[in-house]
Amino acid sequence: MTGYHLAQLNVGTLKFPLDDVRMHGFTSMLDTLNEVADNAPGFVWRLVEDGGNDATGIRTSLGDEVLVNMSVWESRDALWDYVYRSGHLDVLRRRAEWFQLPKAPFQVMWWIPAGHIPTVEEAVERLELLREQGPSSIAFGFRDAYLPEEAASARWRPAAAAVKT
Protein backbone atom coordinates (compact mmCIF):
# COMPACT_ATOMS: atom_id res chain seq x y z
CA MET A 1 0.00 0.00 0.00
CA THR A 2 1.62 3.14 -1.13
CA GLY A 3 2.00 5.75 1.52
CA TYR A 4 1.06 3.54 4.48
CA HIS A 5 2.43 0.62 6.44
CA LEU A 6 0.81 -1.54 9.08
CA ALA A 7 2.19 -1.39 12.62
CA GLN A 8 1.43 -4.14 15.09
CA LEU A 9 2.00 -4.76 18.78
CA ASN A 10 1.38 -7.99 20.62
CA VAL A 11 2.00 -8.62 24.27
CA GLY A 12 2.22 -11.62 26.54
CA THR A 13 2.26 -11.97 30.30
CA LEU A 14 5.00 -14.40 31.27
CA LYS A 15 4.16 -17.49 33.30
CA PHE A 16 7.78 -17.78 34.43
CA PRO A 17 10.89 -15.57 34.40
CA LEU A 18 12.65 -15.59 31.02
CA ASP A 19 15.69 -17.37 32.46
CA ASP A 20 13.52 -20.17 33.93
CA VAL A 21 14.13 -23.55 32.26
CA ARG A 22 10.39 -23.76 31.49
CA MET A 23 10.80 -20.78 29.13
CA HIS A 24 13.57 -22.45 27.11
CA GLY A 25 11.16 -23.63 24.41
CA PHE A 26 10.25 -19.99 23.78
CA THR A 27 13.61 -18.31 24.26
CA SER A 28 15.46 -20.89 22.16
CA MET A 29 13.28 -20.03 19.14
CA LEU A 30 13.52 -16.23 19.31
CA ASP A 31 16.53 -15.78 17.03
CA THR A 32 15.05 -18.08 14.39
CA LEU A 33 11.64 -16.39 14.48
CA ASN A 34 13.21 -12.96 14.26
CA GLU A 35 15.31 -14.04 11.30
CA VAL A 36 12.23 -15.42 9.55
CA ALA A 37 10.43 -12.12 10.17
CA ASP A 38 13.39 -10.03 9.03
CA ASN A 39 13.47 -11.95 5.74
CA ALA A 40 9.72 -12.21 5.21
CA PRO A 41 8.20 -10.50 2.17
CA GLY A 42 6.70 -7.18 3.24
CA PHE A 43 8.66 -6.87 6.48
CA VAL A 44 9.74 -3.29 7.25
CA TRP A 45 10.95 -3.02 10.87
CA ARG A 46 10.78 -4.64 14.30
CA LEU A 47 11.44 -3.41 17.83
CA VAL A 48 14.73 -4.45 19.43
CA GLU A 49 16.29 -3.20 22.61
CA ASP A 50 19.57 -1.32 22.40
CA GLY A 51 22.40 -3.75 21.77
CA GLY A 52 20.05 -6.73 21.45
CA ASN A 53 18.37 -8.83 18.80
CA ASP A 54 14.92 -8.82 20.38
CA ALA A 55 12.66 -6.79 22.66
CA THR A 56 12.52 -9.14 25.66
CA GLY A 57 14.21 -6.57 27.92
CA ILE A 58 11.79 -3.74 27.15
CA ARG A 59 9.19 -3.04 29.83
CA THR A 60 6.17 -0.78 29.61
CA SER A 61 3.38 0.56 31.77
CA LEU A 62 1.64 -2.78 31.14
CA GLY A 63 3.84 -4.44 33.80
CA ASP A 64 7.26 -5.95 34.38
CA GLU A 65 6.02 -9.45 33.52
CA VAL A 66 4.64 -8.37 30.12
CA LEU A 67 6.75 -8.90 27.00
CA VAL A 68 6.15 -6.69 23.99
CA ASN A 69 6.68 -7.49 20.33
CA MET A 70 6.23 -4.71 17.80
CA SER A 71 6.80 -4.63 14.05
CA VAL A 72 5.88 -2.78 10.88
CA TRP A 73 4.77 -4.40 7.62
CA GLU A 74 4.04 -3.20 4.10
CA SER A 75 0.52 -4.65 4.25
CA ARG A 76 -1.96 -6.64 6.31
CA ASP A 77 -1.42 -9.61 3.97
CA ALA A 78 2.35 -9.55 4.57
CA LEU A 79 1.83 -9.64 8.34
CA TRP A 80 -0.84 -12.35 8.02
CA ASP A 81 1.50 -14.52 5.94
CA TYR A 82 4.26 -14.23 8.53
CA VAL A 83 1.99 -14.92 11.50
CA TYR A 84 -0.08 -17.75 10.03
CA ARG A 85 1.90 -19.17 7.09
CA SER A 86 5.42 -19.50 8.50
CA GLY A 87 7.16 -21.25 11.37
CA HIS A 88 5.71 -18.54 13.59
CA LEU A 89 2.40 -20.41 13.67
CA ASP A 90 4.01 -23.37 15.47
CA VAL A 91 5.21 -21.06 18.24
CA LEU A 92 1.85 -19.28 18.37
CA ARG A 93 0.13 -22.61 18.93
CA ARG A 94 2.39 -23.23 21.95
CA ARG A 95 1.82 -19.76 23.46
CA ALA A 96 -0.07 -21.16 26.47
CA GLU A 97 3.08 -23.00 27.61
CA TRP A 98 4.88 -19.72 28.29
CA PHE A 99 2.26 -16.98 28.59
CA GLN A 100 -0.83 -16.52 30.71
CA LEU A 101 -4.17 -16.75 28.98
CA PRO A 102 -5.04 -13.19 27.97
CA LYS A 103 -8.09 -11.65 29.60
CA ALA A 104 -8.13 -8.72 27.16
CA PRO A 105 -6.95 -8.13 23.59
CA PHE A 106 -3.21 -8.84 23.40
CA GLN A 107 -2.62 -7.64 19.85
CA VAL A 108 -3.34 -4.37 18.08
CA MET A 109 -2.68 -3.05 14.59
CA TRP A 110 -2.84 0.45 13.12
CA TRP A 111 -1.89 2.18 9.90
CA ILE A 112 1.08 4.54 9.88
CA PRO A 113 2.61 6.76 7.21
CA ALA A 114 5.35 4.85 5.38
CA GLY A 115 8.68 5.70 6.99
CA HIS A 116 7.23 6.37 10.46
CA ILE A 117 8.69 4.23 13.22
CA PRO A 118 6.14 3.87 16.01
CA THR A 119 7.17 4.25 19.62
CA VAL A 120 6.41 1.72 22.32
CA GLU A 121 4.33 4.40 24.05
CA GLU A 122 2.25 4.87 20.91
CA ALA A 123 1.74 1.11 20.60
CA VAL A 124 0.68 0.67 24.23
CA GLU A 125 -1.79 3.54 23.87
CA ARG A 126 -3.28 1.89 20.78
CA LEU A 127 -3.65 -1.40 22.66
CA GLU A 128 -5.29 0.34 25.60
CA LEU A 129 -7.63 2.16 23.22
CA LEU A 130 -8.63 -1.15 21.62
CA ARG A 131 -9.21 -2.67 25.06
CA GLU A 132 -11.30 0.27 26.26
CA GLN A 133 -13.30 1.17 23.16
CA GLY A 134 -13.14 -1.84 20.84
CA PRO A 135 -11.91 -1.88 17.26
CA SER A 136 -11.76 1.29 15.20
CA SER A 137 -9.78 2.58 12.26
CA ILE A 138 -7.00 3.65 14.66
CA ALA A 139 -6.73 0.45 16.75
CA PHE A 140 -7.89 -2.91 15.44
CA GLY A 141 -7.12 -6.61 15.12
CA PHE A 142 -6.93 -9.21 12.36
CA ARG A 143 -10.70 -9.71 12.42
CA ASP A 144 -11.20 -6.08 11.44
CA ALA A 145 -10.73 -4.63 7.96
CA TYR A 146 -9.88 -0.95 8.13
CA LEU A 147 -8.19 0.81 5.25
CA PRO A 148 -5.27 3.20 5.67
CA GLU A 149 -7.39 6.05 4.36
CA GLU A 150 -9.87 5.53 7.22
CA ALA A 151 -7.08 5.83 9.76
CA ALA A 152 -5.71 8.94 8.05
CA SER A 153 -9.06 10.69 8.41
CA ALA A 154 -9.53 9.64 12.07
CA ARG A 155 -8.42 11.91 14.87
CA TRP A 156 -6.07 10.30 17.35
CA ARG A 157 -3.93 12.22 19.74
CA PRO A 158 -1.33 10.20 21.62
CA ALA A 159 -0.86 10.76 25.31
CA ALA A 160 2.46 10.17 27.06
CA ALA A 161 2.81 6.62 28.42
CA ALA A 162 5.80 5.69 30.53
CA VAL A 163 8.30 3.11 29.31
CA LYS A 164 10.78 1.44 31.61
CA THR A 165 14.03 0.00 30.31
XYZ file of C-alpha atoms in Angstrom:
165
model
C 0.000 0.000 0.000
C 1.620 3.144 -1.126
C 2.003 5.749 1.524
C 1.058 3.536 4.477
C 2.429 0.625 6.436
C 0.810 -1.542 9.084
C 2.190 -1.385 12.616
C 1.431 -4.139 15.093
C 1.995 -4.763 18.777
C 1.377 -7.993 20.618
C 1.999 -8.619 24.269
C 2.222 -11.617 26.538
C 2.258 -11.966 30.299
C 4.996 -14.396 31.268
C 4.164 -17.489 33.304
C 7.782 -17.781 34.431
C 10.891 -15.569 34.400
C 12.650 -15.590 31.018
C 15.690 -17.373 32.459
C 13.516 -20.169 33.929
C 14.130 -23.551 32.261
C 10.385 -23.760 31.492
C 10.799 -20.775 29.129
C 13.570 -22.451 27.110
C 11.157 -23.628 24.407
C 10.253 -19.989 23.776
C 13.613 -18.307 24.260
C 15.458 -20.893 22.163
C 13.278 -20.027 19.138
C 13.520 -16.228 19.306
C 16.528 -15.779 17.026
C 15.047 -18.085 14.388
C 11.635 -16.394 14.483
C 13.207 -12.961 14.263
C 15.310 -14.036 11.300
C 12.231 -15.421 9.554
C 10.426 -12.118 10.166
C 13.388 -10.032 9.035
C 13.474 -11.950 5.741
C 9.717 -12.208 5.211
C 8.197 -10.501 2.169
C 6.696 -7.183 3.236
C 8.664 -6.869 6.483
C 9.736 -3.288 7.250
C 10.949 -3.021 10.867
C 10.775 -4.636 14.301
C 11.443 -3.414 17.828
C 14.725 -4.452 19.434
C 16.289 -3.203 22.614
C 19.566 -1.323 22.396
C 22.397 -3.753 21.775
C 20.052 -6.727 21.446
C 18.373 -8.829 18.804
C 14.917 -8.824 20.379
C 12.659 -6.795 22.656
C 12.521 -9.143 25.665
C 14.211 -6.567 27.922
C 11.786 -3.736 27.148
C 9.190 -3.042 29.826
C 6.167 -0.777 29.612
C 3.384 0.558 31.771
C 1.636 -2.783 31.139
C 3.837 -4.439 33.797
C 7.256 -5.946 34.382
C 6.019 -9.448 33.521
C 4.641 -8.367 30.124
C 6.753 -8.900 27.000
C 6.153 -6.688 23.989
C 6.680 -7.486 20.335
C 6.233 -4.708 17.798
C 6.804 -4.631 14.054
C 5.881 -2.776 10.878
C 4.767 -4.402 7.618
C 4.038 -3.204 4.099
C 0.518 -4.649 4.250
C -1.956 -6.641 6.306
C -1.417 -9.609 3.971
C 2.348 -9.554 4.568
C 1.832 -9.637 8.344
C -0.838 -12.354 8.019
C 1.495 -14.518 5.942
C 4.263 -14.232 8.531
C 1.991 -14.924 11.504
C -0.078 -17.746 10.030
C 1.901 -19.165 7.094
C 5.416 -19.504 8.498
C 7.155 -21.251 11.366
C 5.705 -18.538 13.595
C 2.401 -20.413 13.669
C 4.012 -23.369 15.465
C 5.207 -21.057 18.240
C 1.851 -19.283 18.366
C 0.127 -22.613 18.929
C 2.392 -23.232 21.953
C 1.816 -19.757 23.465
C -0.074 -21.160 26.472
C 3.081 -23.005 27.614
C 4.878 -19.719 28.286
C 2.263 -16.983 28.586
C -0.826 -16.517 30.714
C -4.174 -16.754 28.984
C -5.035 -13.187 27.973
C -8.094 -11.647 29.605
C -8.133 -8.723 27.158
C -6.949 -8.131 23.587
C -3.209 -8.841 23.395
C -2.621 -7.641 19.852
C -3.341 -4.368 18.082
C -2.685 -3.048 14.595
C -2.837 0.450 13.124
C -1.886 2.184 9.897
C 1.077 4.544 9.880
C 2.610 6.758 7.212
C 5.355 4.854 5.381
C 8.681 5.704 6.990
C 7.228 6.371 10.456
C 8.694 4.229 13.218
C 6.137 3.869 16.010
C 7.168 4.246 19.621
C 6.409 1.722 22.321
C 4.334 4.396 24.055
C 2.251 4.874 20.912
C 1.744 1.112 20.601
C 0.678 0.668 24.230
C -1.788 3.536 23.871
C -3.283 1.891 20.776
C -3.652 -1.403 22.656
C -5.289 0.339 25.600
C -7.631 2.160 23.225
C -8.630 -1.146 21.622
C -9.209 -2.666 25.056
C -11.299 0.271 26.257
C -13.304 1.166 23.155
C -13.144 -1.839 20.836
C -11.911 -1.880 17.256
C -11.763 1.291 15.205
C -9.775 2.579 12.261
C -7.005 3.647 14.665
C -6.732 0.454 16.750
C -7.889 -2.909 15.440
C -7.125 -6.610 15.117
C -6.931 -9.215 12.358
C -10.697 -9.711 12.416
C -11.197 -6.077 11.437
C -10.727 -4.634 7.957
C -9.883 -0.950 8.126
C -8.188 0.808 5.246
C -5.267 3.198 5.672
C -7.393 6.052 4.363
C -9.867 5.532 7.221
C -7.079 5.833 9.763
C -5.715 8.938 8.046
C -9.064 10.687 8.411
C -9.530 9.644 12.074
C -8.418 11.906 14.870
C -6.075 10.304 17.349
C -3.929 12.224 19.739
C -1.326 10.200 21.617
C -0.864 10.759 25.314
C 2.462 10.166 27.060
C 2.806 6.622 28.423
C 5.803 5.691 30.534
C 8.300 3.110 29.311
C 10.776 1.437 31.612
C 14.027 -0.002 30.306
